[in-house]
Amino acid sequence: MSISAEYAQEHINDPAVLCCRREAGTKLSHHDFEDPAIFDDLVSSGLLKLDGAITIGQAMGATLTKTLDSLNPVLKDCVDKVQEAAAPAAVSSAPAAPASSNQGATTSVAGGKLKIHIGEGKGIDLEIPMGLAGGAGAAGTGASAGAAGVSSGAAASAGGEKVVRTLTRKHYNITEVKRGKETKIEGTTLYIRKGIEEEAVATQELVHDLKLDIITKDKYHTYSETIMDTQPIATKEGDSELGSGVTRVLDNVVMLLTGTTDEGVQIGEFGSSEGYLDENVMWGRPSCPDYGDILIRGTVKIENKKNMERPGPLAAHKAFDVITQEIRMALKELDDSLVVNTEKFDQVRRPGKKKVALVKEIMGQGAMHDNLILPVEPVGVLGAHPNVDLCNVPVVCSPLEVLDGCIHALTCIGPASKEQSRHYWREPMVLELLHDKEIDFAGVIFVGSPQINSEKFYVSRRVGMTCEAMDVEGAIVTTEGFGNNHVDFTSHIEQIGMRGIKVVGMSFCAKQGALVTGNKYIEAMVDNNKSEAGIENEILGNNTLCPEDAVRADLMLKALMAGESVKKPEKEWNPNVKSQNVELISNVTGKPVELVKNETSLPMSEKYKKKYANAK
Amino acid sequence: MATKKKTKAAIKAKAKATKAKAAKAVKKIKKAVKSTAKKVKNDAKKVIKNVKQTVQAFKTSGDIVLLLKQGVGKPCVPCVKKGDKVVVGQLIAKPQGLGANLHSSVDGVVTKVTDAAIFIKSNKILSSLGQIVPKTIKAKKDDMLACVTEAGIVGMGGAGFPTGVKLSTEVKDGYVLVNAVECEPILAHNMAQLVRYSNETIKGVHYVMKITKAKHGIIAIKQKHKEEIEAVLKALKGITDIHVHLLPDIYPMGEERAVVRECLGKLLDVNELPSAANAIVINVETVLRVYEAIEFGRPAVSKNLTVSGKIKGINNGVKVFYDVPIGLKVKDVIEAAGGIDGKYGEIIMGGPFMGKPCKLDDPITKTTGGIIVTEPFKDYKGAKVGLLVCACGANEDRLKDIASKYNMKVVDVEYCKQAKDPKGNGVYKCENPGNCPGQALKCMNIKKAGATEILISNCSDCTNTVMGSAPGLGLNVHHATDHIFETVGMEVQRHLKKSKFVEGPIPEGCTASRNPESNEPGGINSVSHAGGAGGVSADYSKPYVFREDSPEGEILISIESGSDISVKWED
């Protein structure tokens, strides 16, 4: 179908194909061109051949020299003259990917001078921001155009930076975990009281058994039931509240919750991660144990049939937290002399810079999908409210609350893309935005993903309204999982985008998780996929958001806010898009982006061999 | 050279028909045609030329039925009751709110009055009413608008908008655009009128111009109607404020907004009326009724119409009836034309694109333009069909009706991108009539829905576009007009083989819808009119102010139109 003038501008470099019969002597305009978005379908059905077609930019304003029927490409010899590709073609250079995808690099605007040439047209309005016109020259060379636009914005205002709050993390090293008479920490040895399991079980009616074992690196080839959560062991010091003050954390040890029902059905039976740990855990993901970590594994058995209902998994988490809480109490007693490392996080507001919010969609469908928000202790249970009970409405948190474990995650099926509690503790997107001095990072908005469509739109409208009230210029929307939750994920992007706010989406998509819905605001997407075949491979944490994704999303958003455009995705998932973007970013920033390993670095399980073969 | 042969054949057939016409008695004609009832495949041109014009007597099969709602507005309120004697031209119902007066079209006795209609029994054998009888309008001749209003005239092109109301809007120094496009194929009564009543029609245009204070009259006719154009130009001799505008033979050039666009170069928005271009658009028959009302005091009690299709004696041609009394039943008109020839599919009231199926007992109204009897429908045995609905042709309900008559199962309904429903009442209008916005996506959607057939109601240009993708996708294309065109031996609507612009020489004094990029004479700006909507000119000698500096330090550059614009920003 014919396209709008605005749309034609966006597709200035796409082939020009007539949507309808046009007679010789017709001066071509956007009214005459078929929508490039359907070319792939037309080509694959044999209706269209694009060979030799000039671009829309070259065809606009030219006069046809012969009468052509619909779906004929405009060739050089069909027009009087090939037009110079017209004006504001601030073309983004990186190729994009599939139904969702990514692009981070941009071209730079020539410094000092703005030239606009319009071949021919009607009703053209140009608005040129004085910041861009005046300040672009001052921006650093070599940086992306996004960065240039942002820093020039800063030049325009004289606003000062302000540290809103600070979070200090004290790290304590653990080299050994043993069972003992009482729970305590001596030097670098953690003792867990024998018999604590029974007490933990006794607190929860639905939990019938809890087995605790200590798994060190040499024992990673151990069978495990599906992994329900990986949690840091951390506690607040003194009167500090979550998200500020001092937090104590044990290094090299994590809590690992696993479980089944009494009759052995996995909690989240379809798409679960049971199997040998060394074959099913993507070590080192923000969400996962690091290779070498000592795993304090709890294996719970819950009442039959409760594996797919909210109370079952929640009871498992509550029982397991009884043990963690006792370790937290021991951690509180430690002397500062045992601190091996201190980290300090400042939450800085930068008035005058482009204000940005991070919207994190978390699962809230109920069943085994839930998240406990804002417990008293990092990744604790006490004091927190399940987002399902909060009706999944947006909750604004400070970046430091996120990094201090304000989300206790109850994830299950689709383990490769789900963000476990540990993910938030070291969320790469939060860290990237927190440390980006070119923007004003306003906060993190958590929004649940409800089960019912009407509720999905209810919450996404609140997300839009929250962003509007925060007056942000840009937003990044992340999600975990794929499919059902993409309905609200895309609706969040629409609600934000329709308010004139630039928005970048992040999700696992690739081959298996291509977006099921779409709207015109989904123009910038970062794919979190790491798997070789582009699938949900049930390797814990494999396709979750990593630093390499965060840097792309940040740069993409800054480019958008500076007025750059993102190239449209290719029809099929193409992993080269990401590698090209990463290369471009490395070249422009001078800092190489190191890519994380994927499942191919793990011994291949029988289960995965089958999956991989199917995906091929 | 095949085309030349065809033309020769057409001329032969025409000669035959003219011979038949010469026969005096109607009966004789019937006989003659019966004996030569061979089906000859004719092209469109020939069908239109094979026109029989008739002013004749009608037999009635029962009461005359005068619907209380003859056009736009609420039903009229009757002012006669059962048993009343009425004479032809007598006022029998008045409008409540928007509407038009209703007069009896016969002498007779009221037999029944319902919420929907007045039934009148007439003992006389009805004849075509002719121009002059009856003279019952009381308004004075010099109060022209009052005459029109009292006469109960409505838009006779099919819209049925009360003409008295339309003409009460002044278009000072503007345009009266006379719609003589007759863009529905097969219909021929408008063209016949232009030849038979050319002087009366021109007088009617002058009356309409006087009422609305318009300065110019433009008569829009398709270029192909050479004979009719000649007749009009002859009648226009010495007249300077009316000229003829020529249109290409494309459907739907007669759509109201298309007429404005073609004649004045202004494309109206779907919710704009022609008054936005300082113009009114009025059907050519309506113009004639205005003339009759003012000149003779004659109310609107009759209608010109075209009968075609499976009718005995019509032989793939058409029959034009002048002044058929309103309220006569469809079957009486068909009988007068020769009667239905064997089995038939449906009877269409109106033209092939916009007409609706009707029953034999339905009455003729003030907006009835055609009666077409079609061949029986083919049976597609439940084939899956996707509908592509267009604002310029059959609507969704009509397409579903046709699909069910073809025994097709509807699996998808798509609307043309340009079909807009501005009032939300299910009445669609095309954003740019006759200029296709592309249909490939719609065809793909229909294919994806599992259809093997596509049934469309599109205009010439959009149909051509559908042909560019649907067959390639493996969809069998059907047009809502196929069964009608096939009945009368016309080529079905598919690929567009002619230009959307008027080409070649045009008679002196005429304007034409030329390709704007061509340098051929007669483009719409070549006739200069002082004032009005056309002829916008720009003075390029003065410097054009395009830059504004706002107090907030913003610079706005606004370029309304132009070419090779360069804006340079330098430090």
mmCIF file of N, CA and C in Angstrom, chain B residues 315-399:
data_model
loop_
_atom_site.group_PDB
_atom_site.id
_atom_site.type_symbol
_atom_site.label_atom_id
_atom_site.label_comp_id
_atom_site.label_asym_id
_atom_site.label_seq_id
_atom_site.Cartn_x
_atom_site.Cartn_y
_atom_site.Cartn_z
ATOM 1 N N ASN B 315 -31.402 -7.515 -26.590
ATOM 2 C CA ASN B 315 -30.272 -8.037 -27.349
ATOM 3 C C ASN B 315 -28.940 -7.408 -26.947
ATOM 4 N N ASN B 316 -28.579 -7.592 -25.698
ATOM 5 C CA ASN B 316 -27.305 -7.099 -25.177
ATOM 6 C C ASN B 316 -27.185 -5.577 -25.173
ATOM 7 N N GLY B 317 -28.236 -4.906 -25.480
ATOM 8 C CA GLY B 317 -28.152 -3.448 -25.457
ATOM 9 C C GLY B 317 -28.854 -2.887 -24.246
ATOM 10 N N VAL B 318 -29.289 -1.668 -24.360
ATOM 11 C CA VAL B 318 -30.022 -1.059 -23.257
ATOM 12 C C VAL B 318 -31.251 -0.361 -23.822
ATOM 13 N N LYS B 319 -32.212 -0.138 -22.954
ATOM 14 C CA LYS B 319 -33.395 0.608 -23.351
ATOM 15 C C LYS B 319 -33.539 1.776 -22.385
ATOM 16 N N VAL B 320 -33.625 2.951 -22.944
ATOM 17 C CA VAL B 320 -33.779 4.129 -22.083
ATOM 18 C C VAL B 320 -35.242 4.534 -22.070
ATOM 19 N N PHE B 321 -35.801 4.699 -20.879
ATOM 20 C CA PHE B 321 -37.168 5.188 -20.731
ATOM 21 C C PHE B 321 -37.135 6.599 -20.171
ATOM 22 N N TYR B 322 -37.869 7.489 -20.811
ATOM 23 C CA TYR B 322 -38.016 8.834 -20.258
ATOM 24 C C TYR B 322 -39.277 8.889 -19.418
ATOM 25 N N ASP B 323 -39.205 9.615 -18.340
ATOM 26 C CA ASP B 323 -40.381 9.971 -17.560
ATOM 27 C C ASP B 323 -41.255 8.793 -17.162
ATOM 28 N N VAL B 324 -40.623 7.794 -16.586
ATOM 29 C CA VAL B 324 -41.380 6.684 -16.000
ATOM 30 C C VAL B 324 -42.059 7.213 -14.738
ATOM 31 N N PRO B 325 -43.382 7.002 -14.595
ATOM 32 C CA PRO B 325 -44.034 7.505 -13.376
ATOM 33 C C PRO B 325 -43.418 6.871 -12.122
ATOM 34 N N ILE B 326 -43.097 7.704 -11.134
ATOM 35 C CA ILE B 326 -42.602 7.211 -9.854
ATOM 36 C C ILE B 326 -43.682 6.291 -9.281
ATOM 37 N N GLY B 327 -43.278 5.190 -8.677
ATOM 38 C CA GLY B 327 -44.247 4.310 -8.024
ATOM 39 C C GLY B 327 -44.657 3.129 -8.876
ATOM 40 N N LEU B 328 -44.315 3.179 -10.164
ATOM 41 C CA LEU B 328 -44.575 2.029 -11.031
ATOM 42 C C LEU B 328 -43.701 0.874 -10.541
ATOM 43 N N LYS B 329 -44.208 -0.361 -10.674
ATOM 44 C CA LYS B 329 -43.432 -1.485 -10.169
ATOM 45 C C LYS B 329 -42.336 -1.881 -11.168
ATOM 46 N N VAL B 330 -41.285 -2.444 -10.614
ATOM 47 C CA VAL B 330 -40.156 -2.887 -11.429
ATOM 48 C C VAL B 330 -40.637 -3.820 -12.533
ATOM 49 N N LYS B 331 -41.555 -4.735 -12.180
ATOM 50 C CA LYS B 331 -41.986 -5.714 -13.180
ATOM 51 C C LYS B 331 -42.743 -5.055 -14.328
ATOM 52 N N ASP B 332 -43.452 -3.958 -14.025
ATOM 53 C CA ASP B 332 -44.177 -3.264 -15.090
ATOM 54 C C ASP B 332 -43.205 -2.617 -16.071
ATOM 55 N N VAL B 333 -42.109 -2.086 -15.534
ATOM 56 C CA VAL B 333 -41.097 -1.474 -16.403
ATOM 57 C C VAL B 333 -40.433 -2.560 -17.247
ATOM 58 N N ILE B 334 -40.132 -3.694 -16.586
ATOM 59 C CA ILE B 334 -39.490 -4.788 -17.323
ATOM 60 C C ILE B 334 -40.412 -5.298 -18.421
ATOM 61 N N GLU B 335 -41.695 -5.419 -18.112
ATOM 62 C CA GLU B 335 -42.668 -5.864 -19.121
ATOM 63 C C GLU B 335 -42.690 -4.900 -20.300
ATOM 64 N N ALA B 336 -42.699 -3.613 -19.970
ATOM 65 C CA ALA B 336 -42.730 -2.601 -21.027
ATOM 66 C C ALA B 336 -41.493 -2.693 -21.911
ATOM 67 N N ALA B 337 -40.379 -3.166 -21.286
ATOM 68 C CA ALA B 337 -39.134 -3.266 -22.037
ATOM 69 C C ALA B 337 -39.091 -4.540 -22.873
ATOM 70 N N GLY B 338 -39.958 -5.491 -22.571
ATOM 71 C CA GLY B 338 -39.952 -6.730 -23.350
ATOM 72 C C GLY B 338 -40.118 -7.975 -22.498
ATOM 73 N N GLY B 339 -39.938 -7.840 -21.193
ATOM 74 C CA GLY B 339 -40.099 -8.986 -20.300
ATOM 75 C C GLY B 339 -38.803 -9.752 -20.106
ATOM 76 N N ILE B 340 -38.731 -10.461 -18.974
ATOM 77 C CA ILE B 340 -37.513 -11.210 -18.660
ATOM 78 C C ILE B 340 -37.389 -12.395 -19.598
ATOM 79 N N ASP B 341 -36.155 -12.601 -20.063
ATOM 80 C CA ASP B 341 -35.889 -13.649 -21.050
ATOM 81 C C ASP B 341 -35.385 -14.903 -20.343
ATOM 82 N N GLY B 342 -36.295 -15.777 -19.905
ATOM 83 C CA GLY B 342 -35.913 -17.054 -19.298
ATOM 84 C C GLY B 342 -35.490 -16.921 -17.836
ATOM 85 N N LYS B 343 -34.609 -17.839 -17.420
ATOM 86 C CA LYS B 343 -34.174 -17.858 -16.018
ATOM 87 C C LYS B 343 -33.223 -16.700 -15.766
ATOM 88 N N TYR B 344 -33.247 -16.167 -14.536
ATOM 89 C CA TYR B 344 -32.344 -15.053 -14.242
ATOM 90 C C TYR B 344 -31.752 -15.201 -12.841
ATOM 91 N N GLY B 345 -30.676 -14.455 -12.610
ATOM 92 C CA GLY B 345 -29.997 -14.509 -11.309
ATOM 93 C C GLY B 345 -30.582 -13.544 -10.319
ATOM 94 N N GLU B 346 -30.494 -12.262 -10.627
ATOM 95 C CA GLU B 346 -31.072 -11.249 -9.745
ATOM 96 C C GLU B 346 -31.426 -10.033 -10.576
ATOM 97 N N ILE B 347 -32.232 -9.163 -9.972
ATOM 98 C CA ILE B 347 -32.569 -7.910 -10.647
ATOM 99 C C ILE B 347 -31.897 -6.790 -9.849
ATOM 100 N N ILE B 348 -31.093 -5.998 -10.528
ATOM 101 C CA ILE B 348 -30.382 -4.912 -9.862
ATOM 102 C C ILE B 348 -31.139 -3.614 -10.094
ATOM 103 N N MET B 349 -31.334 -2.864 -9.028
ATOM 104 C CA MET B 349 -31.850 -1.511 -9.184
ATOM 105 C C MET B 349 -30.662 -0.574 -9.030
ATOM 106 N N GLY B 350 -30.359 0.167 -10.092
ATOM 107 C CA GLY B 350 -29.179 1.034 -10.078
ATOM 108 C C GLY B 350 -28.163 0.523 -11.081
ATOM 109 N N GLY B 351 -26.913 0.987 -10.934
ATOM 110 C CA GLY B 351 -25.867 0.571 -11.864
ATOM 111 C C GLY B 351 -25.139 -0.650 -11.345
ATOM 112 N N PRO B 352 -24.240 -1.201 -12.175
ATOM 113 C CA PRO B 352 -23.531 -2.424 -11.776
ATOM 114 C C PRO B 352 -22.684 -2.263 -10.506
ATOM 115 N N PHE B 353 -22.075 -1.098 -10.298
ATOM 116 C CA PHE B 353 -21.183 -0.916 -9.143
ATOM 117 C C PHE B 353 -21.956 -0.652 -7.858
ATOM 118 N N MET B 354 -22.875 0.302 -7.918
ATOM 119 C CA MET B 354 -23.522 0.747 -6.684
ATOM 120 C C MET B 354 -24.944 0.203 -6.518
ATOM 121 N N GLY B 355 -25.468 -0.463 -7.546
ATOM 122 C CA GLY B 355 -26.851 -0.925 -7.487
ATOM 123 C C GLY B 355 -27.069 -1.999 -6.432
ATOM 124 N N LYS B 356 -28.355 -2.178 -6.071
ATOM 125 C CA LYS B 356 -28.708 -3.190 -5.059
ATOM 126 C C LYS B 356 -29.725 -4.142 -5.673
ATOM 127 N N PRO B 357 -29.730 -5.383 -5.234
ATOM 128 C CA PRO B 357 -30.751 -6.290 -5.753
ATOM 129 C C PRO B 357 -32.142 -5.830 -5.313
ATOM 130 N N CYS B 358 -33.135 -6.027 -6.178
ATOM 131 C CA CYS B 358 -34.494 -5.629 -5.815
ATOM 132 C C CYS B 358 -35.461 -6.728 -6.224
ATOM 133 N N LYS B 359 -36.730 -6.531 -5.835
ATOM 134 C CA LYS B 359 -37.762 -7.522 -6.173
ATOM 135 C C LYS B 359 -38.644 -6.969 -7.287
ATOM 136 N N LEU B 360 -39.353 -7.877 -7.943
ATOM 137 C CA LEU B 360 -40.224 -7.474 -9.056
ATOM 138 C C LEU B 360 -41.318 -6.513 -8.614
ATOM 139 N N ASP B 361 -41.733 -6.615 -7.351
ATOM 140 C CA ASP B 361 -42.820 -5.763 -6.873
ATOM 141 C C ASP B 361 -42.350 -4.439 -6.300
ATOM 142 N N ASP B 362 -41.023 -4.233 -6.250
ATOM 143 C CA ASP B 362 -40.521 -2.967 -5.700
ATOM 144 C C ASP B 362 -40.887 -1.812 -6.638
ATOM 145 N N PRO B 363 -41.186 -0.641 -6.065
ATOM 146 C CA PRO B 363 -41.553 0.486 -6.923
ATOM 147 C C PRO B 363 -40.328 1.310 -7.381
ATOM 148 N N ILE B 364 -40.512 1.985 -8.508
ATOM 149 C CA ILE B 364 -39.521 2.952 -8.982
ATOM 150 C C ILE B 364 -39.573 4.164 -8.048
ATOM 151 N N THR B 365 -38.411 4.712 -7.725
ATOM 152 C CA THR B 365 -38.367 5.910 -6.877
ATOM 153 C C THR B 365 -37.694 7.046 -7.651
ATOM 154 N N LYS B 366 -37.595 8.169 -6.962
ATOM 155 C CA LYS B 366 -36.979 9.342 -7.594
ATOM 156 C C LYS B 366 -35.484 9.147 -7.843
ATOM 157 N N THR B 367 -34.894 8.079 -7.262
ATOM 158 C CA THR B 367 -33.451 7.882 -7.459
ATOM 159 C C THR B 367 -33.135 6.639 -8.288
ATOM 160 N N THR B 368 -34.180 5.967 -8.787
ATOM 161 C CA THR B 368 -33.914 4.751 -9.572
ATOM 162 C C THR B 368 -33.279 5.124 -10.917
ATOM 163 N N GLY B 369 -32.083 4.563 -11.167
ATOM 164 C CA GLY B 369 -31.394 4.907 -12.411
ATOM 165 C C GLY B 369 -31.376 3.768 -13.396
ATOM 166 N N GLY B 370 -31.409 2.539 -12.891
ATOM 167 C CA GLY B 370 -31.304 1.415 -13.802
ATOM 168 C C GLY B 370 -32.043 0.206 -13.272
ATOM 169 N N ILE B 371 -32.462 -0.639 -14.195
ATOM 170 C CA ILE B 371 -32.989 -1.957 -13.835
ATOM 171 C C ILE B 371 -32.255 -2.950 -14.717
ATOM 172 N N ILE B 372 -31.502 -3.836 -14.104
ATOM 173 C CA ILE B 372 -30.687 -4.768 -14.877
ATOM 174 C C ILE B 372 -31.001 -6.190 -14.407
ATOM 175 N N VAL B 373 -31.412 -7.026 -15.330
ATOM 176 C CA VAL B 373 -31.714 -8.428 -15.013
ATOM 177 C C VAL B 373 -30.486 -9.257 -15.396
ATOM 178 N N THR B 374 -29.978 -10.050 -14.450
ATOM 179 C CA THR B 374 -28.729 -10.766 -14.725
ATOM 180 C C THR B 374 -28.966 -12.235 -15.030
ATOM 181 N N GLU B 375 -27.947 -12.858 -15.618
ATOM 182 C CA GLU B 375 -27.928 -14.307 -15.826
ATOM 183 C C GLU B 375 -27.907 -15.001 -14.459
ATOM 184 N N PRO B 376 -28.328 -16.274 -14.385
ATOM 185 C CA PRO B 376 -28.199 -16.998 -13.113
ATOM 186 C C PRO B 376 -26.735 -17.058 -12.682
ATOM 187 N N PHE B 377 -26.500 -17.141 -11.356
ATOM 188 C CA PHE B 377 -25.132 -17.166 -10.828
ATOM 189 C C PHE B 377 -24.485 -18.529 -11.026
ATOM 190 N N LYS B 378 -23.171 -18.517 -11.257
ATOM 191 C CA LYS B 378 -22.429 -19.774 -11.297
ATOM 192 C C LYS B 378 -22.333 -20.342 -9.879
ATOM 193 N N ASP B 379 -22.170 -21.652 -9.772
ATOM 194 C CA ASP B 379 -22.051 -22.285 -8.452
ATOM 195 C C ASP B 379 -20.583 -22.595 -8.178
ATOM 196 N N TYR B 380 -20.020 -21.948 -7.176
ATOM 197 C CA TYR B 380 -18.611 -22.191 -6.835
ATOM 198 C C TYR B 380 -18.442 -23.243 -5.740
ATOM 199 N N LYS B 381 -19.508 -23.905 -5.380
ATOM 200 C CA LYS B 381 -19.458 -25.096 -4.510
ATOM 201 C C LYS B 381 -18.694 -24.870 -3.223
ATOM 202 N N GLY B 382 -18.980 -23.759 -2.575
ATOM 203 C CA GLY B 382 -18.407 -23.530 -1.243
ATOM 204 C C GLY B 382 -16.953 -23.101 -1.245
ATOM 205 N N ALA B 383 -16.429 -22.673 -2.382
ATOM 206 C CA ALA B 383 -15.030 -22.216 -2.422
ATOM 207 C C ALA B 383 -14.826 -21.080 -1.422
ATOM 208 N N LYS B 384 -13.620 -21.056 -0.827
ATOM 209 C CA LYS B 384 -13.328 -20.029 0.182
ATOM 210 C C LYS B 384 -12.984 -18.712 -0.502
ATOM 211 N N VAL B 385 -13.651 -17.651 -0.062
ATOM 212 C CA VAL B 385 -13.463 -16.356 -0.707
ATOM 213 C C VAL B 385 -13.084 -15.295 0.323
ATOM 214 N N GLY B 386 -12.193 -14.394 -0.090
ATOM 215 C CA GLY B 386 -11.897 -13.205 0.717
ATOM 216 C C GLY B 386 -12.507 -12.010 0.012
ATOM 217 N N LEU B 387 -13.118 -11.114 0.791
ATOM 218 C CA LEU B 387 -13.757 -9.938 0.211
ATOM 219 C C LEU B 387 -12.832 -8.736 0.350
ATOM 220 N N LEU B 388 -12.713 -7.955 -0.700
ATOM 221 C CA LEU B 388 -11.990 -6.687 -0.621
ATOM 222 C C LEU B 388 -13.002 -5.586 -0.878
ATOM 223 N N VAL B 389 -13.362 -4.881 0.189
ATOM 224 C CA VAL B 389 -14.431 -3.895 0.109
ATOM 225 C C VAL B 389 -13.831 -2.526 -0.220
ATOM 226 N N CYS B 390 -14.505 -1.826 -1.104
ATOM 227 C CA CYS B 390 -14.043 -0.524 -1.562
ATOM 228 C C CYS B 390 -15.185 0.451 -1.344
ATOM 229 N N ALA B 391 -14.848 1.730 -1.114
ATOM 230 C CA ALA B 391 -15.899 2.721 -0.874
ATOM 231 C C ALA B 391 -16.646 3.057 -2.150
ATOM 232 N N CYS B 392 -16.040 2.780 -3.286
ATOM 233 C CA CYS B 392 -16.605 3.225 -4.565
ATOM 234 C C CYS B 392 -17.524 2.191 -5.197
ATOM 235 N N GLY B 393 -17.610 1.008 -4.625
ATOM 236 C CA GLY B 393 -18.454 -0.020 -5.219
ATOM 237 C C GLY B 393 -19.328 -0.669 -4.160
ATOM 238 N N ALA B 394 -19.659 -1.934 -4.406
ATOM 239 C CA ALA B 394 -20.519 -2.670 -3.485
ATOM 240 C C ALA B 394 -19.952 -2.621 -2.066
ATOM 241 N N ASN B 395 -20.829 -2.467 -1.083
ATOM 242 C CA ASN B 395 -20.360 -2.450 0.308
ATOM 243 C C ASN B 395 -20.237 -3.890 0.827
ATOM 244 N N GLU B 396 -19.828 -4.005 2.106
ATOM 245 C CA GLU B 396 -19.567 -5.338 2.662
ATOM 246 C C GLU B 396 -20.796 -6.244 2.581
ATOM 247 N N ASP B 397 -21.972 -5.696 2.916
ATOM 248 C CA ASP B 397 -23.198 -6.511 2.896
ATOM 249 C C ASP B 397 -23.492 -7.013 1.482
ATOM 250 N N ARG B 398 -23.337 -6.133 0.512
ATOM 251 C CA ARG B 398 -23.629 -6.508 -0.869
ATOM 252 C C ARG B 398 -22.630 -7.572 -1.350
ATOM 253 N N LEU B 399 -21.344 -7.413 -0.975
ATOM 254 C CA LEU B 399 -20.357 -8.416 -1.382
ATOM 255 C C LEU B 399 -20.678 -9.770 -0.749
#
